[in-house]
XYZ file of C-alpha atoms in Angstrom:
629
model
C 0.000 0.000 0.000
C 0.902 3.324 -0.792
C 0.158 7.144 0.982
C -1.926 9.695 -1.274
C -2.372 13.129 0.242
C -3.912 16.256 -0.681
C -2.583 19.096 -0.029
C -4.024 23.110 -1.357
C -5.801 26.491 0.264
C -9.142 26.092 1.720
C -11.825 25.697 -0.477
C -10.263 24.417 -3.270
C -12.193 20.971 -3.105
C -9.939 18.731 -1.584
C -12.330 16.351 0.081
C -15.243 16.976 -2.551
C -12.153 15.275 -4.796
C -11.423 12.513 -2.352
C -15.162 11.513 -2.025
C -14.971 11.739 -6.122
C -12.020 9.270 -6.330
C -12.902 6.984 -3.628
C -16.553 7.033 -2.727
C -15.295 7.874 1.318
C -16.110 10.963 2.730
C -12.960 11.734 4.433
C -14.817 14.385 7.199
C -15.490 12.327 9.803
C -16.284 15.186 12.437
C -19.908 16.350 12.176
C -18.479 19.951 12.871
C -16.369 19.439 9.689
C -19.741 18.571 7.676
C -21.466 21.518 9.377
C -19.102 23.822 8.066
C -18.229 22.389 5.313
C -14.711 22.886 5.893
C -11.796 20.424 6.486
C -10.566 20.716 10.374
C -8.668 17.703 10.727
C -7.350 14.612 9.461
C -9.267 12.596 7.125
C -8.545 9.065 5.316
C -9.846 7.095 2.780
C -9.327 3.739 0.797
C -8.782 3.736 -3.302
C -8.107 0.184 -4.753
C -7.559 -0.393 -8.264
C -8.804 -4.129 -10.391
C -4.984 -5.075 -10.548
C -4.538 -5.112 -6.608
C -2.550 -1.714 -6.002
C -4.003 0.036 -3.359
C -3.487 3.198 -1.184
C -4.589 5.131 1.288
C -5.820 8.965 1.056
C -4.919 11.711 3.913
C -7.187 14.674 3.571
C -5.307 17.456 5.203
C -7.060 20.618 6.141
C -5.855 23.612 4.337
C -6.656 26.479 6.578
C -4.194 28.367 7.452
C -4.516 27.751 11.632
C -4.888 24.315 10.933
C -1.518 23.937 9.591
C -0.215 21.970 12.682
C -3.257 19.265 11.598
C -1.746 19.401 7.694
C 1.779 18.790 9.045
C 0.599 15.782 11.381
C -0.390 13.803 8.407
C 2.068 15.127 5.886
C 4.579 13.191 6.563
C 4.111 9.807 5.407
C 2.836 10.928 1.815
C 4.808 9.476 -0.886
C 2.144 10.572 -4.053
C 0.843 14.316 -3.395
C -2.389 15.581 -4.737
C -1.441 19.197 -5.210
C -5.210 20.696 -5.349
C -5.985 24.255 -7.198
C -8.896 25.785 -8.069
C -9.359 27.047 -11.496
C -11.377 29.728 -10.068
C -8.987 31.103 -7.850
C -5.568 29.356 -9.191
C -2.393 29.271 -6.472
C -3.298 31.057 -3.123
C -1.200 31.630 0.296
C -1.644 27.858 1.104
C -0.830 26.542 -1.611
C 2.422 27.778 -1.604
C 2.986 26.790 2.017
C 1.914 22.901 1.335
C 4.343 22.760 -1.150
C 7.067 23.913 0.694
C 6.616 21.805 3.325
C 5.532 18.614 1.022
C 9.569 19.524 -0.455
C 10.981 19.668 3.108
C 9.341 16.355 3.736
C 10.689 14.612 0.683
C 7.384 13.518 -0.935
C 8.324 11.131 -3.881
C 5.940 12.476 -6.930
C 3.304 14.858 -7.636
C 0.193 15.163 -10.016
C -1.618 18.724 -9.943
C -5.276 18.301 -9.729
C -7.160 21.648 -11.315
C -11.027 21.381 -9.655
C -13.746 23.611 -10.411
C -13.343 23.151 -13.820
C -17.142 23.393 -15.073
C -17.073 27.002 -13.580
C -14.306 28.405 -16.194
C -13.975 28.697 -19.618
C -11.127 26.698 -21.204
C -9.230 29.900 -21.414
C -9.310 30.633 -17.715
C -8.190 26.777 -17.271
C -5.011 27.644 -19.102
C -4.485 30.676 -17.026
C -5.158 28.476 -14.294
C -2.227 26.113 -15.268
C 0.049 28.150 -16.167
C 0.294 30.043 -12.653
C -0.186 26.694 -10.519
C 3.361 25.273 -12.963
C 4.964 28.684 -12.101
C 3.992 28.068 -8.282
C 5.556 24.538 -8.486
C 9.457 25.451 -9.911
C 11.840 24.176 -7.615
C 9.889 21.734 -6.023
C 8.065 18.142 -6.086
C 5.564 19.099 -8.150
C 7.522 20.700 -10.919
C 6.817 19.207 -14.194
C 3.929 17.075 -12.936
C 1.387 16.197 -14.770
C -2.068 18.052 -14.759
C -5.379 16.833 -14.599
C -8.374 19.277 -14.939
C -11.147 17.999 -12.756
C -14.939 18.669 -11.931
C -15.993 17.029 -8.331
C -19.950 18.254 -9.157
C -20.154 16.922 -12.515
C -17.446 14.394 -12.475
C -15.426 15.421 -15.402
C -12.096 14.347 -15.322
C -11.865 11.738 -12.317
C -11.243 9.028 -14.297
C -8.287 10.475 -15.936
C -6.812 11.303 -12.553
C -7.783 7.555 -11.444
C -5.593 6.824 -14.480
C -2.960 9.230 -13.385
C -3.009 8.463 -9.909
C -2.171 4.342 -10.679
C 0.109 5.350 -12.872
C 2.310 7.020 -10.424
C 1.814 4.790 -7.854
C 2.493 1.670 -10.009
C 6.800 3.809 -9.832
C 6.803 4.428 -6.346
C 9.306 1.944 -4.919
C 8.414 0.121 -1.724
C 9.216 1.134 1.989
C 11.151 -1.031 4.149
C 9.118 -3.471 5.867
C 12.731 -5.111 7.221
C 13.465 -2.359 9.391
C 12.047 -2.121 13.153
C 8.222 -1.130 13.000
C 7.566 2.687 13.403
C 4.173 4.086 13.284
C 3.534 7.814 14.190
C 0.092 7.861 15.806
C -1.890 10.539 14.366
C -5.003 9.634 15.879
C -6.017 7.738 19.527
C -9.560 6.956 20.695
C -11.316 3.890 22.917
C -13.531 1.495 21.055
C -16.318 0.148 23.063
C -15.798 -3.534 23.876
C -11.948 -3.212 22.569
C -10.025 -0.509 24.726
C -7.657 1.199 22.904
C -6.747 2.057 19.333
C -4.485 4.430 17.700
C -4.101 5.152 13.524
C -1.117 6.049 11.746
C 0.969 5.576 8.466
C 3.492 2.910 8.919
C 6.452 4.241 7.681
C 8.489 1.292 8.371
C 8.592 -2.465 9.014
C 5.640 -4.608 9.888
C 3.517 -5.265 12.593
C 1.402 -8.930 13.555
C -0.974 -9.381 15.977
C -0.295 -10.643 19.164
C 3.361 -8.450 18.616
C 4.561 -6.563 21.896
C 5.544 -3.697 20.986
C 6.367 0.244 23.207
C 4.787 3.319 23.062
C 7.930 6.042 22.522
C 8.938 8.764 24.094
C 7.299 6.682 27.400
C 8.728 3.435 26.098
C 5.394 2.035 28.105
C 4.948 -1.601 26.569
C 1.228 -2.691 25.047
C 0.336 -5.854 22.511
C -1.104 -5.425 19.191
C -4.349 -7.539 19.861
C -6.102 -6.576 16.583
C -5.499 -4.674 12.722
C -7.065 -3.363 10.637
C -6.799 -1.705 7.228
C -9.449 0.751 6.326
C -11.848 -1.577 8.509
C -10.539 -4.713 6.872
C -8.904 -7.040 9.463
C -5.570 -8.327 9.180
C -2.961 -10.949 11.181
C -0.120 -8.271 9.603
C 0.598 -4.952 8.524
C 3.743 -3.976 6.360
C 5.193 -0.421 5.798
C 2.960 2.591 3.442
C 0.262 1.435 5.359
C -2.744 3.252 6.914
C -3.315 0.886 10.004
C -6.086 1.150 13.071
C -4.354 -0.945 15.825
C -6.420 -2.307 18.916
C -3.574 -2.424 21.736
C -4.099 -3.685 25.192
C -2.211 -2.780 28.395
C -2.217 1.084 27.344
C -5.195 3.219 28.388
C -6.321 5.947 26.097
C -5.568 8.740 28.684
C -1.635 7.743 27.790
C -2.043 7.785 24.226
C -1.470 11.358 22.495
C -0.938 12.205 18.879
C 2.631 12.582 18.150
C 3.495 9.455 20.090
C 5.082 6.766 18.041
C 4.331 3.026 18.436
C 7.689 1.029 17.932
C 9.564 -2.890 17.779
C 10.585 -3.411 20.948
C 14.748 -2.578 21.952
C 15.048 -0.927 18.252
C 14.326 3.110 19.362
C 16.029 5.708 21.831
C 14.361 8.484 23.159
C 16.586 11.853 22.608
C 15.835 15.267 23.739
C 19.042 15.959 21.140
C 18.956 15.398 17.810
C 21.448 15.829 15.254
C 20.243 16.982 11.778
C 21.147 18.330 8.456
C 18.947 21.707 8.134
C 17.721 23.827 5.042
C 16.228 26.872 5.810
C 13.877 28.772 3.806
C 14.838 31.414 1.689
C 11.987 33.904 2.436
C 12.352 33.817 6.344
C 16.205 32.961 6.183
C 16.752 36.361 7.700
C 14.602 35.692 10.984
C 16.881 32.405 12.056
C 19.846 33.285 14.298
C 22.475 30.470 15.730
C 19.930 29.423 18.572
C 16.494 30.090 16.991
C 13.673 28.848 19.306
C 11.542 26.580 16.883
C 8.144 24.484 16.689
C 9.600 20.844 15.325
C 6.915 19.111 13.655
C 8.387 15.639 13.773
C 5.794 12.629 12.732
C 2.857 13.870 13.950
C 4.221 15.572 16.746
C 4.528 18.991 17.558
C 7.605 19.878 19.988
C 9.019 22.834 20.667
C 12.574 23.177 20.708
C 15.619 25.240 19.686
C 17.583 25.290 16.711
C 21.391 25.352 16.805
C 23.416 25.760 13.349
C 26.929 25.042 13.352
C 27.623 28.194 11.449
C 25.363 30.990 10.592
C 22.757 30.869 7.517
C 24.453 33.429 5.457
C 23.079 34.097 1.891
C 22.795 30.674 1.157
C 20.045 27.601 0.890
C 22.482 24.949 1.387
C 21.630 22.508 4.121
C 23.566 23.588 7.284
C 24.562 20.772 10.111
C 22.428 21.729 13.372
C 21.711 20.614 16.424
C 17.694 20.006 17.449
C 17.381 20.521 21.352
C 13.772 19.489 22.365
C 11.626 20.199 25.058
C 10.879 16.545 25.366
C 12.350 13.172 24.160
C 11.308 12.797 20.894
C 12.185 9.095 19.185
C 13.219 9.151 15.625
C 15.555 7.128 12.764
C 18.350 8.228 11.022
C 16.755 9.803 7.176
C 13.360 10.721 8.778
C 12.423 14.261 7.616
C 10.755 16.905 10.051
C 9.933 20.816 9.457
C 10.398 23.689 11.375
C 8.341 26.753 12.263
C 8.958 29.931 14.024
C 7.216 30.321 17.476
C 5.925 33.525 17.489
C 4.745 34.479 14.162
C 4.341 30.403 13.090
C 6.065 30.830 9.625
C 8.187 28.422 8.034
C 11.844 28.025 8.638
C 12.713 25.548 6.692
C 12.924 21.577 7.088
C 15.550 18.912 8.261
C 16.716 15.434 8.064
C 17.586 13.751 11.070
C 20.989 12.036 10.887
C 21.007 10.704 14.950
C 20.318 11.258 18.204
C 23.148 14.103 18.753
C 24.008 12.579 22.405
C 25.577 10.193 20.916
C 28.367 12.101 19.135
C 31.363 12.625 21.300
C 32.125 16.357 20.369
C 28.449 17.974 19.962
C 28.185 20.850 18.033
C 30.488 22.936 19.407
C 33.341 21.259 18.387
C 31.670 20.685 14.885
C 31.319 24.418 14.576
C 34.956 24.308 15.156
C 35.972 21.622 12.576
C 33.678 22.815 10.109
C 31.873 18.988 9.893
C 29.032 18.595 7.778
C 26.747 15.739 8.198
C 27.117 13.001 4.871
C 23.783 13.282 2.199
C 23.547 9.709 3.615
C 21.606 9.767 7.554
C 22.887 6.303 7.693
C 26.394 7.284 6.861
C 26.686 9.991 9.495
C 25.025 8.303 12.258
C 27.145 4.891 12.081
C 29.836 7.266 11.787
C 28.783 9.168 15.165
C 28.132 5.761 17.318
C 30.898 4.420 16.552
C 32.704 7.778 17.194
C 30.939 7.526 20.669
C 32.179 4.475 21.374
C 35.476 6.315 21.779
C 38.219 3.577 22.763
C 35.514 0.898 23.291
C 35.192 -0.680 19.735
C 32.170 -1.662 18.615
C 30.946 -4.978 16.136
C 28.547 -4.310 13.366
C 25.607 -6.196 14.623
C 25.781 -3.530 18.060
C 26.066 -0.589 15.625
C 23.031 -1.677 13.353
C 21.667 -1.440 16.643
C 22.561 1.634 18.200
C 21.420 3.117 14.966
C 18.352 1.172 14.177
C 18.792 0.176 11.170
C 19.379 -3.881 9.610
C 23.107 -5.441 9.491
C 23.056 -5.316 5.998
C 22.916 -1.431 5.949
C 25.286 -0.649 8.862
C 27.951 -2.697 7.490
C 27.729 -1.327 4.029
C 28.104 2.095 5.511
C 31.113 0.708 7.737
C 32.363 -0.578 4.442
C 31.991 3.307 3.199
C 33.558 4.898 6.190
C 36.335 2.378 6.053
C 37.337 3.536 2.162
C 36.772 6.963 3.309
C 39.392 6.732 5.889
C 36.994 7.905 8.571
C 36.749 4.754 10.847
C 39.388 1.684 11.471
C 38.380 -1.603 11.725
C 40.042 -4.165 13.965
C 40.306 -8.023 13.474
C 39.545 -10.909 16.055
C 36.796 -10.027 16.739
C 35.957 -7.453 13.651
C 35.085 -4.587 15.664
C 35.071 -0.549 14.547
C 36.552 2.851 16.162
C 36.726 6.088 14.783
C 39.911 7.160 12.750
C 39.643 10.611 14.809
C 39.956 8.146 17.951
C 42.635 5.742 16.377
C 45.206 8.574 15.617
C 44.380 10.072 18.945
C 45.605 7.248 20.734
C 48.017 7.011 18.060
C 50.083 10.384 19.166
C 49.732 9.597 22.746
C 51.479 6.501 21.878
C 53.790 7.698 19.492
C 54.563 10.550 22.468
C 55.021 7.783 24.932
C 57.136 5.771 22.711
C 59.027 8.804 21.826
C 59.581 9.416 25.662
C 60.892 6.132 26.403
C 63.398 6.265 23.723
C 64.339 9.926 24.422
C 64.989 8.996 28.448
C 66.245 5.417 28.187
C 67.939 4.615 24.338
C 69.701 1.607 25.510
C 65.565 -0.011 25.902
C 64.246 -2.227 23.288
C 60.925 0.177 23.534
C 57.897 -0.716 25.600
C 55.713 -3.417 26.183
C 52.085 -3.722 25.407
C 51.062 -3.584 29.075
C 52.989 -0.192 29.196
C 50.924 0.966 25.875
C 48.077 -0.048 27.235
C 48.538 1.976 30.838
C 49.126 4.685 28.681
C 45.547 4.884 26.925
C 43.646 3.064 29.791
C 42.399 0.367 28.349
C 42.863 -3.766 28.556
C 46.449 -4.976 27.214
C 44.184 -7.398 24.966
C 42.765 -4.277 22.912
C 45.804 -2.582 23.016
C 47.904 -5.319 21.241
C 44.713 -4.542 18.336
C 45.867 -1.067 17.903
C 49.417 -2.295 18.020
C 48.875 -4.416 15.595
C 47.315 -2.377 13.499
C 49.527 0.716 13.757
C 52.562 -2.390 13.045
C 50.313 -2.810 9.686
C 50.443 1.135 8.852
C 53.742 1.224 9.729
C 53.420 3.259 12.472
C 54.981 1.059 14.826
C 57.579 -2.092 15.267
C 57.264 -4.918 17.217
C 60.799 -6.762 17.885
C 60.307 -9.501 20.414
C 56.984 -7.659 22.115
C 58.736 -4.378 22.623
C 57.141 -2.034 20.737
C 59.326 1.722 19.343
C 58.916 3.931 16.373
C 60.579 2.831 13.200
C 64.135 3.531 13.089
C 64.207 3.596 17.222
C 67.048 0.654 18.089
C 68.359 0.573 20.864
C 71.477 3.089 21.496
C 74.111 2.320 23.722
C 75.829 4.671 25.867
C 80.292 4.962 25.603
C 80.127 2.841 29.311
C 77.374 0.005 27.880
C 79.063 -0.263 24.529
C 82.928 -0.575 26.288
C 81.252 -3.183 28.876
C 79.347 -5.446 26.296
C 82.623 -5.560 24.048
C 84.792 -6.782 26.844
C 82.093 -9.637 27.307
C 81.394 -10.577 23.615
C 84.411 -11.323 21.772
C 84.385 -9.869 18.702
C 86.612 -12.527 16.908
C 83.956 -14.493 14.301
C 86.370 -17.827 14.554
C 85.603 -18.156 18.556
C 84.659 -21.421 19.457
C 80.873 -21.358 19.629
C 80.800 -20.989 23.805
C 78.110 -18.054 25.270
C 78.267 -15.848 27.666
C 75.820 -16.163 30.739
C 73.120 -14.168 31.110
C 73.496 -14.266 35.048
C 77.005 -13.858 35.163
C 76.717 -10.492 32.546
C 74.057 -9.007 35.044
C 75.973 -10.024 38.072
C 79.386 -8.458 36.398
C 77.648 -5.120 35.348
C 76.333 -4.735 38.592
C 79.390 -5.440 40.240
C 81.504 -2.626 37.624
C 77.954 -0.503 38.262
C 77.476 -0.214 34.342
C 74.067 1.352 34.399
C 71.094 0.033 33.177
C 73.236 -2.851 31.909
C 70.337 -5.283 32.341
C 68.096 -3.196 30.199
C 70.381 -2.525 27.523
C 71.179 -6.371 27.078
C 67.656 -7.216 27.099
C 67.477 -4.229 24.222
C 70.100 -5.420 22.366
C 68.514 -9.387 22.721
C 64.860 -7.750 21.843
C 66.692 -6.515 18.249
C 68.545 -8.871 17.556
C 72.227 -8.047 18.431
C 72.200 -10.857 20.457
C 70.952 -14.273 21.031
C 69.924 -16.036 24.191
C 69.443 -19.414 24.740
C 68.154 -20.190 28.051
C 70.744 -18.816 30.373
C 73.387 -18.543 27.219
C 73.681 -15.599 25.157
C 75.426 -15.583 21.498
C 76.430 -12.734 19.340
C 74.239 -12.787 16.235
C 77.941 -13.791 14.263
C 78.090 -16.752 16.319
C 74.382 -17.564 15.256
C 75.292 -17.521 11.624
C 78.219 -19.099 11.684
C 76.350 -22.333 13.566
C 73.725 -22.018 11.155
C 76.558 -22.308 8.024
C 78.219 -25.418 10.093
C 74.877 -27.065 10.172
C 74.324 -26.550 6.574
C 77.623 -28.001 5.483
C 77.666 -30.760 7.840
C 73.907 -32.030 6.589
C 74.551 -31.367 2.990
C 76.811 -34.273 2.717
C 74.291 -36.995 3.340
C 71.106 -35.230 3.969
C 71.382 -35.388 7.872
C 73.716 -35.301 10.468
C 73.375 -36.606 14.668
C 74.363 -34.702 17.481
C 77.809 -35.917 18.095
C 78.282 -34.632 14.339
C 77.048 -30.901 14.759
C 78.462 -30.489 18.224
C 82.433 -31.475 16.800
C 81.760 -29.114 14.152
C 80.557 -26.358 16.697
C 83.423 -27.088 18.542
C 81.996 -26.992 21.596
C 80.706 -29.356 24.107
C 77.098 -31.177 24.269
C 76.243 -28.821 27.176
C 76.225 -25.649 24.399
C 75.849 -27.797 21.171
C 72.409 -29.751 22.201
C 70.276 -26.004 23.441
C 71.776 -24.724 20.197
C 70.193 -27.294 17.961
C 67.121 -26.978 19.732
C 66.513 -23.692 18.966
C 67.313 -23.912 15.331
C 64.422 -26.687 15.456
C 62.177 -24.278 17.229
C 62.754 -21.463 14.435
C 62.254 -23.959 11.521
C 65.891 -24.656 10.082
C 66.165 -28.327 11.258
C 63.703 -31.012 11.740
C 64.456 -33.969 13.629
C 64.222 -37.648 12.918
C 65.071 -39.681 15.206
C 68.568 -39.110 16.606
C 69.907 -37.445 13.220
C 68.705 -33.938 11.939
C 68.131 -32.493 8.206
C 67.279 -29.057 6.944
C 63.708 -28.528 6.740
C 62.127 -28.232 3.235
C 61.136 -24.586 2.059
């Protein structure tokens, strides 16, 4: 099912048209039929032979019953723009359109009425003002049907129209959680409690729990229906009637919104790309106290641009404070109105509750951030900004942001290629780039620190890194990793350091290590011990001895074995002796590679060991080969 609405000044025959098209006399108040004059809402079924159907909102066009107009407004998605041929465009008409445009209606058809009071001449005068009227927005270009509700002239070919356009529209999302705006709420006799709205998302089913937002007070769906037809299910671009029980009437007002259950939060803030109008432009200031029409609610609030309106009708980022919690998704569309005079400002799309962004407006004032042309985009960009240095996995971000998996990783997907978020591995989780280089600096300062104060270390470890930023040593080795990736950091033997920080010793390290470690390559393959170096440099009171041999180990420089510690040229030249030795019959035993050492089975069996634990030798039995690349 699909939304029609009418929308035009007073008078011009809006629900004379709707009773022509439909049979339904969308004035349901007998002060409406008194008068003769639209005050409310009104709704009506039109079906076609081939199954498409819709529903008809019947918006008053009065001028003090705008708020009424704006309630249902805002799930149209076909808009019957309604002039008189008598009068052509008035005050109203103008309005409707501007805030049919704000609200993103889909398509248009212009509807002249009155036709069989004009000559054809005044028709085309007619026409020609209402297509002026129309330039720059939904309706521009759309077709025009001349009409007669007394004598029926015409309806048919708007019928025609009307399935037409409605046959393009594409479908809303019944996937996403259920939202319905509830534009109406009254107690049924026998039933209890039922409230009417336009779906604009998902599906509902009998028998569903489901909470009444901003209250968040729970209630089940015991009965649907459809323009009086009932129904076990309801998907999205419906007009629905829903029988709930656990809610009394008394806690039911229009503008509430009936939603799934754990898919919608409440905000008082909400973050949103604005366009203001050009004709009152000059009335809005940085913090311009506003009337939010949001669903069919009316809030009041205040308006806060990140920079000031200038000359300009490009969409501006804002922040929406409200006087109450109002409950929203990212994309829906909401207009704003001045408080005192009630003139239109302009309209919005909501990109996220704004308490979720880490740095509010202010800061976006300061940076100059705009929010993206996608809601989606900006508000996964936003929670996972929020989650700071607490990554986040997809499935909690489609979440936060209420809208399916599918859609928040394709967005992650987008942020990633835009550079604007990281993602980590093991589990895949998501932080912010802003976040990631952050914790980057105060890294890289740290790092730089440690090397400044103590060259002679290796760098730091991760449980160091992760003091640094606060967090668990576990997440920390992500970053590491990560930043290792980049190239932002190096990892020798789980001491992390800038690239190009080694280890420096100072004149008294570098004299004490060369006393210790030979520097003769044909020495007999015997070690030093570790104990014995610590125990001599602490005797001589070298400083930081212990550090700097650990740094030197960390990089490389050195080799230790258990207690026994090798210069890197003793390393190779073992490594060429074991490659000799096996390349004359394809293995050699112990005895073998230990004469050829020259050292003793107390040095030669550790050695072979760890050249079996860094994948040059296998063992087979008691003889060992080189293992195969």
């Amino acid at each position: 099912m699909h939304i029609i609405g009418t929308a035009g000044h007073v008078d011009h025959g809006k629900s004379s048209l709707v009773i022509s098209l439909t049979g339904h006399d969308p004035d349901r108040l007998q002060e409406e039929r008194r008068r003769g004059m639209t005050l409310d809402l009104g709704f009506a079924p039109l079906r076609f032979p081939d199954g498409i159907e819709a529903g008809i909102i019947d918006v008053p066009g009065h001028e003090k019953f705008l708020h009424n107009m704006l309630a249902g407004a805002a799930g149209m998605e076909l808009l019957l723009l309604v002039v008189s041929a008598v009068e052509g465009p008035m005050p109203q008409t103008s309005e409707h359109l501007q805030i049919l445009n704000f609200l993103n209606v889909k398509s248009a058809i212009i509807v002249l009425t009155h036709c069989d009071l004009v000559a054809e001449e005044e028709q085309q005068i007619a026409a020609t003002l209402v297509l002026d009227a129309c330039r720059g927005t939904v309706a521009e270009g759309a077709p025009i049907v001349s009409v007669s509700n007394a004598t029926g002239a015409g309806i048919e070919r708007l019928r025609t129209a009307i399935h037409q356009a409605l046959a393009v529209l594409p479908p809303r999302d019944a996937q996403a959680p259920a939202y319905l705006p509830i534009d109406r709420v009254f107690t049924l006799r026998g039933h209890g409690t039922v409230v009417t709205g336009t779906l604009m998302q998902g599906t509902i089913r009998a028998g569903e729990r489901m909470l009444l937002a901003p209250a968040q007070s729970p209630a089940r769906v015991r009965a649907l229906q459809v323009f009086g037809d009932k129904s076990d299910s309801v998907s999205a671009g419906s007009r629905v009637a829903v029988n709930l029980s656990g809610l009394e009437a008394t806690a039911v007002t229009r503008g509430d919104v009936l939603t799934a259950q754990d898919a919608f939060e409440p905000s008082n803030e909400l973050h949103v790309r604005f366009t203001p109008l050009a004709q009152t432009r000059a009335k809005l200031r940085r913090r311009t106290p506003v009337r939010a029409h949001i669903g069919a609610a009316e809030v009041l609030g205040r308006l806060v641009l990140s920079q000031p309106p200038a000359h300009t009708d490009a969409s501006l980022g804002a922040v929406l404070h409200l006087a109450r919690p109002s409950t929203v998704y990212p994309g829906s569309r909401l207009v704003l109105r001045g408080i005192t005079p009630k003139v239109l400002l302009g309209g919005a799309v909501v990109c996220g509750p704004a308490d979720v962004l880490p740095i509010g407006v202010r800061s976006r004032e300061k940076a100059g951030d705009e929010p993206d042309d996608d809601p989606c985009l900006t508000n996964v960009a936003a929670i996972v900004a929020a989650g700071a240095l607490a990554p986040l996995s997809a499935a909690k971000i489609a979440a936060s942001a209420n809208v399916r998996l599918e859609s928040a990783e394709h967005a992650l997907q987008a942020l990633i290629g835009s550079k604007r978020i990281v993602a980590l591995a093991k589990p895949p989780q998501y932080i912010s780039r802003a976040v990631f280089e952050d914790a980057l600096q105060r890294v890289r300062t740290a790092l730089q620190d440690n090397h400044s104060r103590f060259p002679w270390r290796a760098g730091m470890q991760s449980k160091h890194i992760a003091a640094v930023l606060c967090v668990e040593e576990t997440f920390a080795s992500r970053l590491l990793t990560v930043w290792e990736k980049e190239g932002s950091a190096a990892q020798p033997a789980g001491y992390w350091h800038l690239p190009g920080d080694d280890p420096v010793l100072d004149p008294a390290q570098r004299h004490f290590f060369g006393s210790v470690f030979s520097a003769d390559s044909q020495t007999a393959l015997l070690p030093a011990s570790y104990a014995a170096i610590v125990a001599k440099a602490k005797a001589l009171g070298v400083a930081a001895a212990t550090e700097a041999l650990d740094g030197s180990i960390a990089v490389g420089k050195l080799v230790r074995i258990g207690d026994d510690v090798y210069r890197t040229e003793q390393i190779d030249k073992a490594r060429r002796e074991i490659e000799t030795v096996t390349a004359r019959s394809g293995s050699a035993t112990m005895s073998q590679l230990r004469d050829a050492f020259g050292t003793s089975r107390k040095y030669a069996l550790p050695l072979l060991e760890y050249f079996d634990g860094i994948g040059l030798t296998v063992r087979d039995g008691d003889q060992r080969r080189l293992r195969k690349p």
